C-alpha positions as a Python dict, from the first residue, in 0.01 Angstrom:
ca = {
    (1, 'M'): (0, 0, 0),
    (2, 'L'): (127, 294, -205),
    (3, 'F'): (314, 87, -462),
    (4, 'T'): (180, -258, -551),
    (5, 'D'): (500, -379, -717),
    (6, 'R'): (761, -271, -460),
    (7, 'P'): (806, -121, -113),
    (8, 'L'): (819, 250, -44),
    (9, 'R'): (1191, 332, -25),
    (10, 'L'): (1291, 547, 270),
    (11, 'G'): (1634, 712, 253),
    (12, 'T'): (1827, 790, 569),
    (13, 'R'): (2173, 855, 703),
    (14, 'G'): (2338, 553, 859),
    (15, 'S'): (2406, 671, 1214),
    (16, 'P'): (2230, 485, 1495),
    (17, 'L'): (2016, 792, 1567),
    (18, 'A'): (1922, 843, 1201),
    (19, 'L'): (1826, 477, 1170),
    (20, 'A'): (1615, 499, 1486),
    (21, 'Q'): (1432, 798, 1336),
    (22, 'A'): (1387, 614, 1006),
    (23, 'R'): (1230, 320, 1189),
    (24, 'M'): (1001, 561, 1376),
    (25, 'T'): (891, 706, 1043),
    (26, 'A'): (832, 364, 887),
    (27, 'Q'): (629, 251, 1187),
    (28, 'A'): (419, 569, 1179),
    (29, 'L'): (338, 524, 810),
    (30, 'I'): (259, 154, 851),
    (31, 'A'): (27, 230, 1143),
    (32, 'A'): (-143, 524, 970),
    (33, 'H'): (-217, 334, 650),
    (34, 'G'): (-258, -20, 780),
    (35, 'W'): (28, -139, 561),
    (36, 'S'): (217, -464, 614),
    (37, 'A'): (560, -456, 777),
    (38, 'D'): (734, -509, 443),
    (39, 'A'): (565, -209, 278),
    (40, 'I'): (865, 15, 352),
    (41, 'E'): (1232, -48, 277),
    (42, 'I'): (1493, 155, 465),
    (43, 'I'): (1787, 252, 242),
    (44, 'T'): (2101, 382, 410),
    (45, 'V'): (2289, 662, 236),
    (46, 'Q'): (2628, 773, 362),
    (47, 'T'): (2656, 1151, 372),
    (48, 'S'): (2962, 1376, 357),
    (49, 'G'): (2879, 1497, 707),
    (50, 'D'): (2913, 1140, 835),
    (51, 'R'): (3239, 1077, 649),
    (52, 'I'): (3421, 1397, 751),
    (53, 'Q'): (3456, 1413, 1127),
    (54, 'D'): (3769, 1621, 1189),
    (55, 'R'): (3642, 1964, 1083),
    (56, 'A'): (3350, 2189, 1169),
    (57, 'L'): (3057, 2169, 928),
    (58, 'A'): (3081, 2539, 855),
    (59, 'D'): (3433, 2488, 719),
    (60, 'I'): (3342, 2211, 475),
    (61, 'G'): (3008, 2306, 325),
    (62, 'G'): (2754, 2357, 604),
    (63, 'K'): (2433, 2166, 664),
    (64, 'A'): (2407, 2058, 300),
    (65, 'L'): (2661, 1791, 391),
    (66, 'W'): (2380, 1610, 573),
    (67, 'T'): (2133, 1635, 285),
    (68, 'K'): (2302, 1641, -55),
    (69, 'E'): (2352, 1265, -92),
    (70, 'L'): (1996, 1199, 24),
    (71, 'D'): (1880, 1460, -228),
    (72, 'R'): (2075, 1289, -504),
    (73, 'A'): (1912, 955, -422),
    (74, 'L'): (1567, 1114, -439),
    (75, 'V'): (1636, 1282, -773),
    (76, 'A'): (1787, 962, -916),
    (77, 'G'): (1476, 766, -822),
    (78, 'E'): (1670, 543, -581),
    (79, 'T'): (1449, 650, -289),
    (80, 'D'): (1095, 785, -255),
    (81, 'L'): (1140, 993, 59),
    (82, 'S'): (1412, 1113, 297),
    (83, 'V'): (1406, 1133, 675),
    (84, 'H'): (1594, 1423, 835),
    (85, 'S'): (1666, 1568, 1175),
    (86, 'M'): (1510, 1905, 1098),
    (87, 'K'): (1782, 2103, 1274),
    (88, 'D'): (2030, 1957, 1022),
    (89, 'V'): (1833, 2073, 716),
    (90, 'E'): (1963, 2390, 552),
    (91, 'T'): (1727, 2687, 570),
    (92, 'L'): (1683, 2736, 196),
    (93, 'R'): (1600, 2416, 9),
    (94, 'P'): (1569, 2369, -369),
    (95, 'D'): (1210, 2397, -491),
    (96, 'I'): (1216, 2043, -628),
    (97, 'F'): (1199, 1909, -270),
    (98, 'H'): (908, 1935, -27),
    (99, 'I'): (907, 1870, 348),
    (100, 'A'): (571, 1695, 351),
    (101, 'A'): (546, 1584, 714),
    (102, 'M'): (696, 1612, 1058),
    (103, 'L'): (659, 1358, 1336),
    (104, 'P'): (554, 1474, 1684),
    (105, 'R'): (837, 1672, 1835),
    (106, 'A'): (1041, 1519, 2114),
    (107, 'D'): (1211, 1695, 2407),
    (108, 'V'): (1369, 2016, 2275),
    (109, 'R'): (1619, 2057, 2558),
    (110, 'D'): (1993, 2000, 2565),
    (111, 'K'): (2164, 1774, 2815),
    (112, 'L'): (2491, 1846, 2992),
    (113, 'V'): (2697, 1529, 3006),
    (114, 'G'): (2995, 1502, 3237),
    (115, 'A'): (2879, 1728, 3520),
    (116, 'A'): (2565, 1776, 3727),
    (117, 'D'): (2540, 2141, 3618),
    (118, 'F'): (2758, 2418, 3482),
    (119, 'D'): (2862, 2531, 3831),
    (120, 'A'): (2993, 2180, 3900),
    (121, 'L'): (3248, 2201, 3620),
    (122, 'P'): (3607, 2264, 3734),
    (123, 'A'): (3782, 2596, 3682),
    (124, 'N'): (3874, 2659, 3318),
    (125, 'P'): (3674, 2360, 3192),
    (126, 'L'): (3722, 2207, 2849),
    (127, 'V'): (3382, 2156, 2685),
    (128, 'G'): (3342, 1964, 2360),
    (129, 'T'): (3083, 2065, 2101),
    (130, 'S'): (3061, 2131, 1728),
    (131, 'S'): (2764, 2366, 1770),
    (132, 'P'): (2837, 2741, 1760),
    (133, 'R'): (2514, 2797, 1955),
    (134, 'R'): (2607, 2559, 2235),
    (135, 'G'): (2962, 2692, 2246),
    (136, 'A'): (2843, 3053, 2277),
    (137, 'Q'): (2584, 2963, 2541),
    (138, 'V'): (2844, 2775, 2745),
    (139, 'K'): (3079, 3074, 2726),
    (140, 'R'): (2794, 3297, 2845),
    (141, 'L'): (2742, 3070, 3147),
    (142, 'R'): (3109, 2991, 3206),
    (143, 'P'): (3338, 3257, 3057),
    (144, 'D'): (3640, 3057, 3177),
    (145, 'A'): (3546, 2760, 2958),
    (146, 'T'): (3742, 2657, 2649),
    (147, 'I'): (3534, 2516, 2364),
    (148, 'T'): (3686, 2240, 2153),
    (149, 'L'): (3551, 2075, 1837),
    (150, 'F'): (3360, 1756, 1917),
    (151, 'R'): (3207, 1573, 1622),
    (152, 'G'): (3079, 1223, 1563),
    (153, 'N'): (2767, 1031, 1653),
    (154, 'V'): (2640, 1006, 2010),
    (155, 'A'): (2844, 695, 2093),
    (156, 'T'): (3163, 852, 1957),
    (157, 'R'): (3119, 1168, 2160),
    (158, 'L'): (3038, 976, 2478),
    (159, 'A'): (3349, 763, 2424),
    (160, 'K'): (3564, 1075, 2386),
    (161, 'L'): (3415, 1212, 2707),
    (162, 'A'): (3478, 882, 2890),
    (163, 'A'): (3840, 888, 2768),
    (164, 'G'): (3887, 1224, 2940),
    (165, 'E'): (3932, 1433, 2626),
    (166, 'V'): (3699, 1698, 2774),
    (167, 'H'): (3532, 1773, 3105),
    (168, 'A'): (3183, 1781, 2953),
    (169, 'T'): (2981, 1785, 2635),
    (170, 'L'): (2625, 1868, 2534),
    (171, 'L'): (2381, 1642, 2353),
    (172, 'A'): (2018, 1675, 2247),
    (173, 'A'): (1777, 1512, 2488),
    (174, 'A'): (1563, 1396, 2194),
    (175, 'G'): (1850, 1199, 2041),
    (176, 'L'): (1937, 1031, 2369),
    (177, 'D'): (1572, 940, 2426),
    (178, 'R'): (1543, 789, 2077),
    (179, 'L'): (1856, 585, 2141),
    (180, 'E'): (1708, 465, 2472),
    (181, 'Q'): (1978, 646, 2668),
    (182, 'S'): (1753, 877, 2865),
    (183, 'D'): (1963, 821, 3177),
    (184, 'V'): (2262, 997, 3022),
    (185, 'G'): (2330, 1357, 3124),
    (186, 'T'): (2136, 1631, 3301),
    (187, 'L'): (1859, 1829, 3135),
    (188, 'V'): (1933, 2197, 3083),
    (189, 'P'): (1625, 2424, 3113),
    (190, 'V'): (1536, 2621, 2800),
    (191, 'D'): (1564, 2941, 3005),
    (192, 'T'): (1932, 2853, 3051),
    (193, 'M'): (2002, 2726, 2700),
    (194, 'L'): (1740, 2804, 2437),
    (195, 'P'): (1760, 2518, 2184),
    (196, 'A'): (1855, 2522, 1819),
    (197, 'P'): (1578, 2596, 1572),
    (198, 'S'): (1395, 2271, 1490),
    (199, 'Q'): (1568, 2072, 1767),
    (200, 'G'): (1382, 1750, 1848),
    (201, 'A'): (1187, 1743, 1521),
    (202, 'V'): (1201, 1476, 1249),
    (203, 'G'): (1101, 1582, 898),
    (204, 'I'): (1010, 1369, 598),
    (205, 'E'): (1085, 1502, 252),
    (206, 'A'): (984, 1396, -98),
    (207, 'L'): (1010, 1533, -449),
    (208, 'A'): (765, 1821, -481),
    (209, 'D'): (600, 1667, -785),
    (210, 'N'): (556, 1321, -631),
    (211, 'Q'): (197, 1371, -526),
    (212, 'P'): (122, 1006, -429),
    (213, 'V'): (407, 1005, -174),
    (214, 'I'): (322, 1352, -45),
    (215, 'A'): (-39, 1246, 3),
    (216, 'A'): (72, 938, 196),
    (217, 'L'): (297, 1145, 419),
    (218, 'R'): (19, 1386, 514),
    (219, 'A'): (-132, 1108, 725),
    (220, 'V'): (162, 1122, 967),
    (221, 'N'): (215, 1498, 977),
    (222, 'H'): (192, 1649, 1327),
    (223, 'G'): (44, 1993, 1274),
    (224, 'D'): (166, 2155, 1597),
    (225, 'T'): (523, 2042, 1534),
    (226, 'S'): (513, 2152, 1172),
    (227, 'D'): (377, 2498, 1255),
    (228, 'A'): (636, 2553, 1528),
    (229, 'V'): (934, 2429, 1328),
    (230, 'L'): (840, 2623, 1016),
    (231, 'M'): (821, 2938, 1229),
    (232, 'E'): (1166, 2873, 1377),
    (233, 'R'): (1302, 2820, 1026),
    (234, 'A'): (1144, 3152, 926),
    (235, 'V'): (1361, 3320, 1192),
    (236, 'L'): (1665, 3163, 1026),
    (237, 'R'): (1561, 3306, 691),
    (238, 'G'): (1526, 3650, 845),
    (239, 'L'): (1873, 3621, 994),
    (240, 'G'): (2040, 3471, 689),
    (241, 'G'): (2235, 3261, 937),
    (242, 'T'): (2511, 3019, 850),
    (243, 'C'): (2666, 2728, 1039),
    (244, 'H'): (2907, 2987, 1186),
    (245, 'S'): (2620, 3176, 1349),
    (246, 'P'): (2512, 3108, 1710),
    (247, 'I'): (2131, 3106, 1681),
    (248, 'A'): (1864, 2970, 1916),
    (249, 'A'): (1488, 2970, 1862),
    (250, 'L'): (1184, 2796, 2005),
    (251, 'A'): (817, 2831, 1913),
    (252, 'L'): (556, 2693, 2151),
    (253, 'V'): (195, 2631, 2049),
    (254, 'E'): (-63, 2836, 2240),
    (255, 'G'): (-400, 2765, 2081),
    (256, 'D'): (-413, 2941, 1746),
    (257, 'Q'): (-90, 3127, 1820),
    (258, 'L'): (278, 3051, 1862),
    (259, 'F'): (493, 3197, 2139),
    (260, 'L'): (826, 3251, 1965),
    (261, 'R'): (1153, 3317, 2144),
    (262, 'A'): (1484, 3364, 1964),
    (263, 'E'): (1834, 3487, 2036),
    (264, 'I'): (2168, 3539, 1869),
    (265, 'I'): (2488, 3522, 2072),
    (266, 'S'): (2846, 3630, 2015),
    (267, 'P'): (3091, 3336, 2011),
    (268, 'D'): (3250, 3458, 2335),
    (269, 'G'): (2909, 3466, 2504),
    (270, 'Q'): (2942, 3832, 2598),
    (271, 'E'): (2662, 3964, 2376),
    (272, 'T'): (2310, 3824, 2350),
    (273, 'V'): (2026, 3980, 2154),
    (274, 'R'): (1680, 3841, 2233),
    (275, 'E'): (1334, 3884, 2085),
    (276, 'E'): (1002, 3722, 2164),
    (277, 'A'): (652, 3755, 2022),
    (278, 'R'): (315, 3586, 2000),
    (279, 'L'): (237, 3525, 1635),
    (280, 'A'): (-44, 3370, 1437),
    (281, 'R'): (25, 3018, 1319),
    (282, 'G'): (150, 3023, 964),
    (283, 'D'): (252, 3391, 970),
    (284, 'L'): (604, 3310, 858),
    (285, 'A'): (667, 3666, 741),
    (286, 'A'): (636, 3772, 1105),
    (287, 'G'): (895, 3509, 1199),
    (288, 'E'): (1133, 3642, 936),
    (289, 'A'): (1072, 3995, 1064),
    (290, 'L'): (1165, 3886, 1416),
    (291, 'G'): (1494, 3750, 1281),
    (292, 'E'): (1558, 4081, 1108),
    (293, 'R'): (1494, 4267, 1435),
    (294, 'L'): (1755, 4052, 1608),
    (295, 'L'): (2011, 4164, 1354),
    (296, 'R'): (1918, 4529, 1388),
    (297, 'G'): (1972, 4503, 1762),
    (298, 'A'): (2315, 4342, 1732),
    (299, 'S'): (2656, 4506, 1744),
    (300, 'P'): (2847, 4535, 1415),
    (301, 'A'): (3073, 4248, 1520),
    (302, 'L'): (2783, 4012, 1594),
    (303, 'R'): (2595, 4124, 1284),
    (304, 'A'): (2902, 4045, 1073),
    (305, 'L'): (2864, 3673, 1157),
    (306, 'F'): (2541, 3674, 957),
    (307, 'E'): (2681, 3859, 659),
    (308, 'A'): (2959, 3619, 566),
}
């Protein structure tokens, strides 16, 4: 056991999905190190992103709303590590934090909930999502669709859909699987909707100078997932994207290389700029360069979304 006088304290958001991912992390560490079940304590931290549900993240502070309270707990010594959905972690993190491990990646695809496919939606459908990427991709597929803000945890969004507030919504397959709701919705192929960078990946973060915790976390790091997700995050750095920016990226492991695909989309779905490349694992500069190429290929209006 890492600490002989107390459990390892794992900080997490309090949503059902976040808690499921925290338990996955605890179980992985216990199994990897042969620790007893009480070696890890899960500490729930309420984040601003969980409290504020009536506005888009981009309007109230961006992805930092998912991380800043967990960061504060780490710095204050209230927790020893934080568990994150990697797609919710802002691209540029303070140097005092270190993403030390990622669990094996789950299904990266989105699910359409409320209709069998996009063609099955009625004319002029109302689709609920808080994701600029999903909204833009839906508009590309169904230009007659109206996108409306849809925030809240999975249960909240499914309840809104059941109440008839929208015709359909989109959820991550990984989240539904982790909540044991794999029967909900229809999988959307990645060729139809390329996922968000880091979708399906769980990251574990510690203070950069906490070497005992970082060493313990290395035992559960999944190298393929880490290499792929770090490359997708490199694309984000190259783009300088914000929460306003519709961005999709996916890196797939092919031996000692990654096959990277990325796209940026105008909010109305009418413009898409795509790039793809096979890159050496760990060549994050090449991932950033691919993001920069996407911008160079974009119209001034689309490029402006990344300059705000």
